[in-house]
mmCIF file of C-alpha atoms in Angstrom:
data_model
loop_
_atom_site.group_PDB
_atom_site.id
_atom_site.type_symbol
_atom_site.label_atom_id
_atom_site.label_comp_id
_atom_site.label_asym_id
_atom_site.label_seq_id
_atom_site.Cartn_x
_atom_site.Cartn_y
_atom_site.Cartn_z
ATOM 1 C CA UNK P 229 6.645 -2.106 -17.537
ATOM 2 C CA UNK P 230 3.323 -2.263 -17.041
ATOM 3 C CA UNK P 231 0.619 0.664 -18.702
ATOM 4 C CA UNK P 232 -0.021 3.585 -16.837
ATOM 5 C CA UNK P 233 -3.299 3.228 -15.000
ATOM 6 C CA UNK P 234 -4.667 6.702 -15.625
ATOM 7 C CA UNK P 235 -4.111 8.665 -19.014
ATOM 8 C CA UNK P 236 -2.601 12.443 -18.868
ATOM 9 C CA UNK P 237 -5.021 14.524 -16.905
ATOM 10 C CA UNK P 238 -7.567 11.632 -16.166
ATOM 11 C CA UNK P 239 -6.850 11.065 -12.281
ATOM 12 C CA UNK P 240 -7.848 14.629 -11.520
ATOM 13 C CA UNK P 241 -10.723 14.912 -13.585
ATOM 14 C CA UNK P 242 -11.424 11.538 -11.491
ATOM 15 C CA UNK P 243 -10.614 12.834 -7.757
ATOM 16 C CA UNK P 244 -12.953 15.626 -8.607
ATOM 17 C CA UNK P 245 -15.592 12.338 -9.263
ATOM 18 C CA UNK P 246 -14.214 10.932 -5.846
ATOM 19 C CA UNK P 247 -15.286 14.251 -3.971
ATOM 20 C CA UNK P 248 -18.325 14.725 -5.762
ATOM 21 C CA UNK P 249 -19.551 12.167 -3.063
ATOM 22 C CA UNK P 250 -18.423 13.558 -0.196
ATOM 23 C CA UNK P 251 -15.575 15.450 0.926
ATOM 24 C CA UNK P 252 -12.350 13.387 2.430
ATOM 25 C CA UNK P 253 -9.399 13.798 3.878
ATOM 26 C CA UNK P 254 -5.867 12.260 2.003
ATOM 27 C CA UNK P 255 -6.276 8.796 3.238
ATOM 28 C CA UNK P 256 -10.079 8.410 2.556
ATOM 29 C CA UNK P 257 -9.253 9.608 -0.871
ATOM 30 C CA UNK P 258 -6.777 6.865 -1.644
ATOM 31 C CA UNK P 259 -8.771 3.995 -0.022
ATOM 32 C CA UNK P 260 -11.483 5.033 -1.895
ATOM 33 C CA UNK P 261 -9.545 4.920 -5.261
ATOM 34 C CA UNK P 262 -8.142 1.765 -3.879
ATOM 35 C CA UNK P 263 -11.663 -0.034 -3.707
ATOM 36 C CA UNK P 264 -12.717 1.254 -7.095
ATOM 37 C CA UNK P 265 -9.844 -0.805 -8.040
ATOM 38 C CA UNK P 266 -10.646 -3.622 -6.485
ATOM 39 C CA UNK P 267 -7.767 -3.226 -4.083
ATOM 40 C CA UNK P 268 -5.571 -3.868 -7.301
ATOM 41 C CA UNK P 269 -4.480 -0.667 -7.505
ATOM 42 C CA UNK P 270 -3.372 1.322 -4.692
ATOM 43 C CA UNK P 271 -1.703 4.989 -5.706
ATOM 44 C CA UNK P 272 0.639 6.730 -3.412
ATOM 45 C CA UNK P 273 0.279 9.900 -1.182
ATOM 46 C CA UNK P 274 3.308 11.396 -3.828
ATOM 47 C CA UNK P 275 1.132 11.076 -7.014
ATOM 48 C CA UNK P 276 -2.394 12.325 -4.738
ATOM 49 C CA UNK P 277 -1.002 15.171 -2.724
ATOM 50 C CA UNK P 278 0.327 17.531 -5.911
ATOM 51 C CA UNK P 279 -3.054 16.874 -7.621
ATOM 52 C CA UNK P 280 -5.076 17.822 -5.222
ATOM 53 C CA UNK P 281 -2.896 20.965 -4.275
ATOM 54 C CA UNK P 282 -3.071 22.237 -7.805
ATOM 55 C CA UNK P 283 -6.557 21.751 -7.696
ATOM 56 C CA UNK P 284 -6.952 23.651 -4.635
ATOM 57 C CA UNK P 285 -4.949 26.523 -6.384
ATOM 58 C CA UNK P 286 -7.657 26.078 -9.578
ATOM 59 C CA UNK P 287 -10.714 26.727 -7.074
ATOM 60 C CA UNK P 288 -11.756 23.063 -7.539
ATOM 61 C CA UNK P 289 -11.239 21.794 -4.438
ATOM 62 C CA UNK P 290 -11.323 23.452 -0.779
ATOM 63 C CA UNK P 291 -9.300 22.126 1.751
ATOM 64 C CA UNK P 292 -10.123 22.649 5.806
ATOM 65 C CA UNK P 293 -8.308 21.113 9.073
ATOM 66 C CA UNK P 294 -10.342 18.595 11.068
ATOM 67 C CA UNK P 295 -7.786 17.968 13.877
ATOM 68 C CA UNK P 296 -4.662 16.408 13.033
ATOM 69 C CA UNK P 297 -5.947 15.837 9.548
ATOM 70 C CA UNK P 298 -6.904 18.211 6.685
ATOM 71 C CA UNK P 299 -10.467 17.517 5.067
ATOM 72 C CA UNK P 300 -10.638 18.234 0.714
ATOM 73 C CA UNK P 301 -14.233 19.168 -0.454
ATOM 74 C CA UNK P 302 -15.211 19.915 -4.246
ATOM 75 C CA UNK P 303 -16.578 23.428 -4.311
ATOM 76 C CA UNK P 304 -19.138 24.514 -7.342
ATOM 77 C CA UNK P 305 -16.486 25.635 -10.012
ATOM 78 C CA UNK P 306 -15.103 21.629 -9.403
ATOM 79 C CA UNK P 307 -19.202 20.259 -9.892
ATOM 80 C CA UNK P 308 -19.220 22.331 -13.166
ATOM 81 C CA UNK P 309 -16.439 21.031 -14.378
ATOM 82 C CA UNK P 310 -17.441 17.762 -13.814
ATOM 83 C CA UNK P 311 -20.215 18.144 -15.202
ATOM 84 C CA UNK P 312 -18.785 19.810 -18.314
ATOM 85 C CA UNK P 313 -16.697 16.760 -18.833
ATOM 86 C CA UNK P 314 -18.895 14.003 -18.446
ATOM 87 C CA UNK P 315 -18.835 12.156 -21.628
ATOM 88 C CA UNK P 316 -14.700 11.943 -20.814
ATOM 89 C CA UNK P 317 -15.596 10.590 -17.157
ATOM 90 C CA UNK P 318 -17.502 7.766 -18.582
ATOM 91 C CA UNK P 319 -14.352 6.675 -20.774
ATOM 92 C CA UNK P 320 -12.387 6.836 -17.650
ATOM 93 C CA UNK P 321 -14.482 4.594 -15.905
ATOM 94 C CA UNK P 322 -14.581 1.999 -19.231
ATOM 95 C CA UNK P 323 -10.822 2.562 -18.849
ATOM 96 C CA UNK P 324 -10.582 1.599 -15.365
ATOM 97 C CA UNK P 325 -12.500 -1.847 -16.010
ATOM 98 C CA UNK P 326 -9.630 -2.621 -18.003
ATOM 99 C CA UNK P 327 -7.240 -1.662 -16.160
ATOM 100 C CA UNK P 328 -8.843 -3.718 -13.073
ATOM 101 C CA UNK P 329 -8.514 -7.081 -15.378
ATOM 102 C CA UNK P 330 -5.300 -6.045 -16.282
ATOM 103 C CA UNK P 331 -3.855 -5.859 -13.034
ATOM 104 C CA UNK P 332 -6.109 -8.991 -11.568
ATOM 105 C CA UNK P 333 -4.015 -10.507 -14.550
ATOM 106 C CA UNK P 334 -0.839 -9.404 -12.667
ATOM 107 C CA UNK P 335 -1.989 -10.173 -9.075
ATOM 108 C CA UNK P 336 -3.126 -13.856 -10.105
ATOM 109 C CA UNK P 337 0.594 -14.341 -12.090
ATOM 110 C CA UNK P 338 2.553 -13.209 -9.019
ATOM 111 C CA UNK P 339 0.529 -15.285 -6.849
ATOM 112 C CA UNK P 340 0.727 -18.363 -9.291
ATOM 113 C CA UNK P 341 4.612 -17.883 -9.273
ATOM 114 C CA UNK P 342 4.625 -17.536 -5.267
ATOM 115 C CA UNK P 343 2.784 -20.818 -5.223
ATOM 116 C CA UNK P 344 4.913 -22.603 -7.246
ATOM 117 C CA UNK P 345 7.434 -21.802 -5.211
ATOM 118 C CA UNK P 346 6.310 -22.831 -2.073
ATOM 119 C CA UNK P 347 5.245 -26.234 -3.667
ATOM 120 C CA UNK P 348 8.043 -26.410 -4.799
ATOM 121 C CA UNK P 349 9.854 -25.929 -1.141
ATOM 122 C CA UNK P 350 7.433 -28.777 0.057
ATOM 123 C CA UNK P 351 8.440 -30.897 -2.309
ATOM 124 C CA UNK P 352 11.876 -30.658 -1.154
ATOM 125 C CA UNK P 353 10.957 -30.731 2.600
ATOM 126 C CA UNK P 354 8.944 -34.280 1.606
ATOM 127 C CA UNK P 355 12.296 -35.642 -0.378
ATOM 128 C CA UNK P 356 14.426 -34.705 2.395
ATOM 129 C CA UNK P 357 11.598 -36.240 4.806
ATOM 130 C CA UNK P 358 11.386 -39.608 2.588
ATOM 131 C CA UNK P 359 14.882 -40.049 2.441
ATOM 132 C CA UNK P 360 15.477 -39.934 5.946
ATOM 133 C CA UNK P 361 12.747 -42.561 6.246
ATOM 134 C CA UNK P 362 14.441 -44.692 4.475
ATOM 135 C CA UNK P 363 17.550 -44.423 6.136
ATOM 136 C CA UNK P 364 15.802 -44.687 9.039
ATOM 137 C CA UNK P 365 14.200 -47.822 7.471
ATOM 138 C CA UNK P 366 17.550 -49.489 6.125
ATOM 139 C CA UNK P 367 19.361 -49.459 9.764
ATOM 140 C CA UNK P 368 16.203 -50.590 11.273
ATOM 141 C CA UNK P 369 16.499 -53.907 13.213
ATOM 142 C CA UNK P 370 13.516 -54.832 12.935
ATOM 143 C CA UNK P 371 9.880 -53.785 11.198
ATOM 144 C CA UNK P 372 8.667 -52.025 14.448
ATOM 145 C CA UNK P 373 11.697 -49.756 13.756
ATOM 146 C CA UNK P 374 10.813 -49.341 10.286
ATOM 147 C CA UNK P 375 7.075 -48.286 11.156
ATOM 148 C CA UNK P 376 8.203 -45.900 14.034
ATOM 149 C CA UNK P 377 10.786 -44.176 11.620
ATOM 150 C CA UNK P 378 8.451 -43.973 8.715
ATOM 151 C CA UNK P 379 5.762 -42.434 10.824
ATOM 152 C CA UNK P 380 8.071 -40.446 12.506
ATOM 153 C CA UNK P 381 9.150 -39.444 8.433
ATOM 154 C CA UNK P 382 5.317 -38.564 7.838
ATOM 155 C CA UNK P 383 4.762 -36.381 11.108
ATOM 156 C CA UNK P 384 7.753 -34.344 9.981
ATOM 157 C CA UNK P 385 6.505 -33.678 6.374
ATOM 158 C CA UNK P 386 2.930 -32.682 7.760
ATOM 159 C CA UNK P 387 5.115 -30.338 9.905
ATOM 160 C CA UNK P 388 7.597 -29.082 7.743
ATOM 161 C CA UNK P 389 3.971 -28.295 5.505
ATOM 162 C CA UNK P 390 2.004 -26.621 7.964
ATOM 163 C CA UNK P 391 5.206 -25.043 8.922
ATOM 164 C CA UNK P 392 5.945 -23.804 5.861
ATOM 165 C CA UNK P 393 2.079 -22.883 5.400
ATOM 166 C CA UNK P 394 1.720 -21.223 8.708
ATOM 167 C CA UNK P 395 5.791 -18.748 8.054
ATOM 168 C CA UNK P 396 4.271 -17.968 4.523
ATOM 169 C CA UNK P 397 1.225 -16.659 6.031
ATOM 170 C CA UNK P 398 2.412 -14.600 9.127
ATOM 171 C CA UNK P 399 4.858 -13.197 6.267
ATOM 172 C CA UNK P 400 2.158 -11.917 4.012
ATOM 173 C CA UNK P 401 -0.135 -10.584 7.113
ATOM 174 C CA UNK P 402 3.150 -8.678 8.362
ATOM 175 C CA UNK P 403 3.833 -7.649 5.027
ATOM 176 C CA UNK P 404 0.260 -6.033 4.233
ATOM 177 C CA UNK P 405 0.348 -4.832 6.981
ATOM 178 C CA UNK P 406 3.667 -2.950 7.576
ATOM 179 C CA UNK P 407 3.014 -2.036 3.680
ATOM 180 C CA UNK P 408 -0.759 -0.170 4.794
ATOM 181 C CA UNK P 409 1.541 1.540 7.808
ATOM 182 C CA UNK P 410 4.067 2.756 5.889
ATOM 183 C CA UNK P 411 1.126 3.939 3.496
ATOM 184 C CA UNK P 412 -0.396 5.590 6.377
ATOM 185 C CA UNK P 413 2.983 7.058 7.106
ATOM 186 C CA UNK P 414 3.095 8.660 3.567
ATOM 187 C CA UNK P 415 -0.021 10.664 3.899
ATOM 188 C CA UNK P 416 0.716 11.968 7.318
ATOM 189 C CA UNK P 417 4.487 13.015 6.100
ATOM 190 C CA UNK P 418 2.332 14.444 2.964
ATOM 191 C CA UNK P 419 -0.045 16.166 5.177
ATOM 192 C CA UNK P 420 2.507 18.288 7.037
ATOM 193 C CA UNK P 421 5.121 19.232 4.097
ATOM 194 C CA UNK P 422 1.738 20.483 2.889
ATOM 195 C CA UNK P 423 0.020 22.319 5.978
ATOM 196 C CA UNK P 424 4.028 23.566 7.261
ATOM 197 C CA UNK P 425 4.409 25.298 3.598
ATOM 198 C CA UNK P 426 1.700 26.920 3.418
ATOM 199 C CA UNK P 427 2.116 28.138 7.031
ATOM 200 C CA UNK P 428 6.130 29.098 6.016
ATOM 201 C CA UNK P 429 4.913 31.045 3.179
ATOM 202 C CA UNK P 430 2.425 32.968 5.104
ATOM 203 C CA UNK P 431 4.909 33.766 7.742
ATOM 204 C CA UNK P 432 7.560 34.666 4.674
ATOM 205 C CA UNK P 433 4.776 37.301 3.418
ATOM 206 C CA UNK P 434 4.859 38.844 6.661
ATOM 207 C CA UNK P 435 7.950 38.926 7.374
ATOM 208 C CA UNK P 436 8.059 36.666 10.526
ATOM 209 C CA UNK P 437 10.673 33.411 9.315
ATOM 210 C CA UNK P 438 13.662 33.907 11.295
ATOM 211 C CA UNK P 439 16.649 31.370 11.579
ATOM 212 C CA UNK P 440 16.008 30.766 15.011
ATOM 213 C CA UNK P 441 12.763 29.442 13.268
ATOM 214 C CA UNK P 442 14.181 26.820 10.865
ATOM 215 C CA UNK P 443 16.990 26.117 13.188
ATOM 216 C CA UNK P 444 14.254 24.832 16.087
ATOM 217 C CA UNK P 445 12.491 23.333 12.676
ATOM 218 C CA UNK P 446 15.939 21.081 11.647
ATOM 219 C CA UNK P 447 16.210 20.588 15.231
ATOM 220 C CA UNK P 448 12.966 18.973 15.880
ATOM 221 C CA UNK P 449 13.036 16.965 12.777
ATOM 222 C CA UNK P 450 16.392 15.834 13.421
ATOM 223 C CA UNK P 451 14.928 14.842 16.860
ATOM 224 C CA UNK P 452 11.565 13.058 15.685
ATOM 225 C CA UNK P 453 14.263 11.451 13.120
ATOM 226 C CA UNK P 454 16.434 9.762 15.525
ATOM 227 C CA UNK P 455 13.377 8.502 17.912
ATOM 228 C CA UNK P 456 11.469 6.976 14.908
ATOM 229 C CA UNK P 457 14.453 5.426 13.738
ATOM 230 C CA UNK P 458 15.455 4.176 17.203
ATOM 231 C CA UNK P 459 12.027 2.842 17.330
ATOM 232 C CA UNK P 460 11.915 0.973 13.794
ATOM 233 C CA UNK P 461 15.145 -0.572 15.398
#
């Protein structure tokens, strides 16, 4: 298992750093902890949403809607204790260097093991190519037969390879990016559990969450359920 990127209390000191430069809203906060990594390191709307709630409830963050998506701004008390805590930022950022060669360690294995695999695929493609050739070659009848069949051999190993190349690619494109939906997915899901709460608990105080409420709440979710999953197929 590989270390834990942040140590105990270090990712909020360091979102407070993040929103020191601006304020964001969930998404903007990830890919901006995402490019500090070098893309390396990409953490998930479950570990960022909790941490930035509790630091709303600590007066270090404010958080505002902006549409459909809720904006998080530091507010003074979160400057001073940034400020305050300095010296322990700067080890945090030494920390993260390592953790970026660690983890460019981890990327460049996994993609040293995916190559190897797909050379070693080729290789099979060629032998399978090569021995067809020379089938192709033994029940020739004469050397004209033998050329056309061991060109015909070569054309189908520079296919089977830029075949191969061309699957292995579309597969990694779809992959990144079904992996940056589904990411996308996360914070929106995050977003509302967040926003509805807050509004549930509101309504609780007052004395205004009915059944007839959370029934037409299971109801639509039950609904938006079905059509996503008919649309995911």
């Amino acid at each position: 298992m590989s270390p834990a990127v942040f140590g105990h209390g270090h990712l909020r000191l360091y979102l407070l750093f993040v929103l020191d430069e601006r304020a964001m809203h969930g998404y903007e906060i990830i890919q901006a902890l995402s490019d500090r990594f070098g893309g390396t390191y990409v953490p998930s709307a479950g570990t960022i949403y909790p941490r930035l709630a509790k630091l709303e409830a600590e007066g270090l963050v404010t958080k505002q809607s902006d549409g459909r998506k809720t904006v998080y701004a530091i507010t003074e008390a979160g400057r001073a204790e940034l400020n305050d805590r300095r010296d322990e930022l700067e080890g945090i950022e030494n920390g993260i260097g390592d953790s970026v060669r660690r983890l460019a360690d981890e990327v460049r294995s996994s993609v040293s093991e995916a190559m190897s695999t797909l050379r070693a695929e080729l290789a099979a493609a060629a032998r399978e190519a090569r021995d067809d050739a020379r089938f192709a070659s033994a029940s020739a009848r004469d050397t004209a037969t033998s050329a056309a069949a061991s060109a015909a051999a070569a054309e189908a190993s520079e296919a089977v390879r830029e075949a191969t190349t061309s699957l292995h690619s579309t597969i990694s494109e779809s992959r990144s990016d079904s992996r940056a939906q589904v990411q996308r997915a996360e914070v929106l899901l995050a977003e509302f559990r967040q926003d509805l709460r807050t509004e549930l608990r509101g309504a609780a105080a007052r004395g205004t969450v009915t059944s007839a409420v959370i029934d037409e709440l299971e109801a639509g979710l039950s609904r938006l359920r079905a059509d996503i999953g008919g649309t995911l197929g």
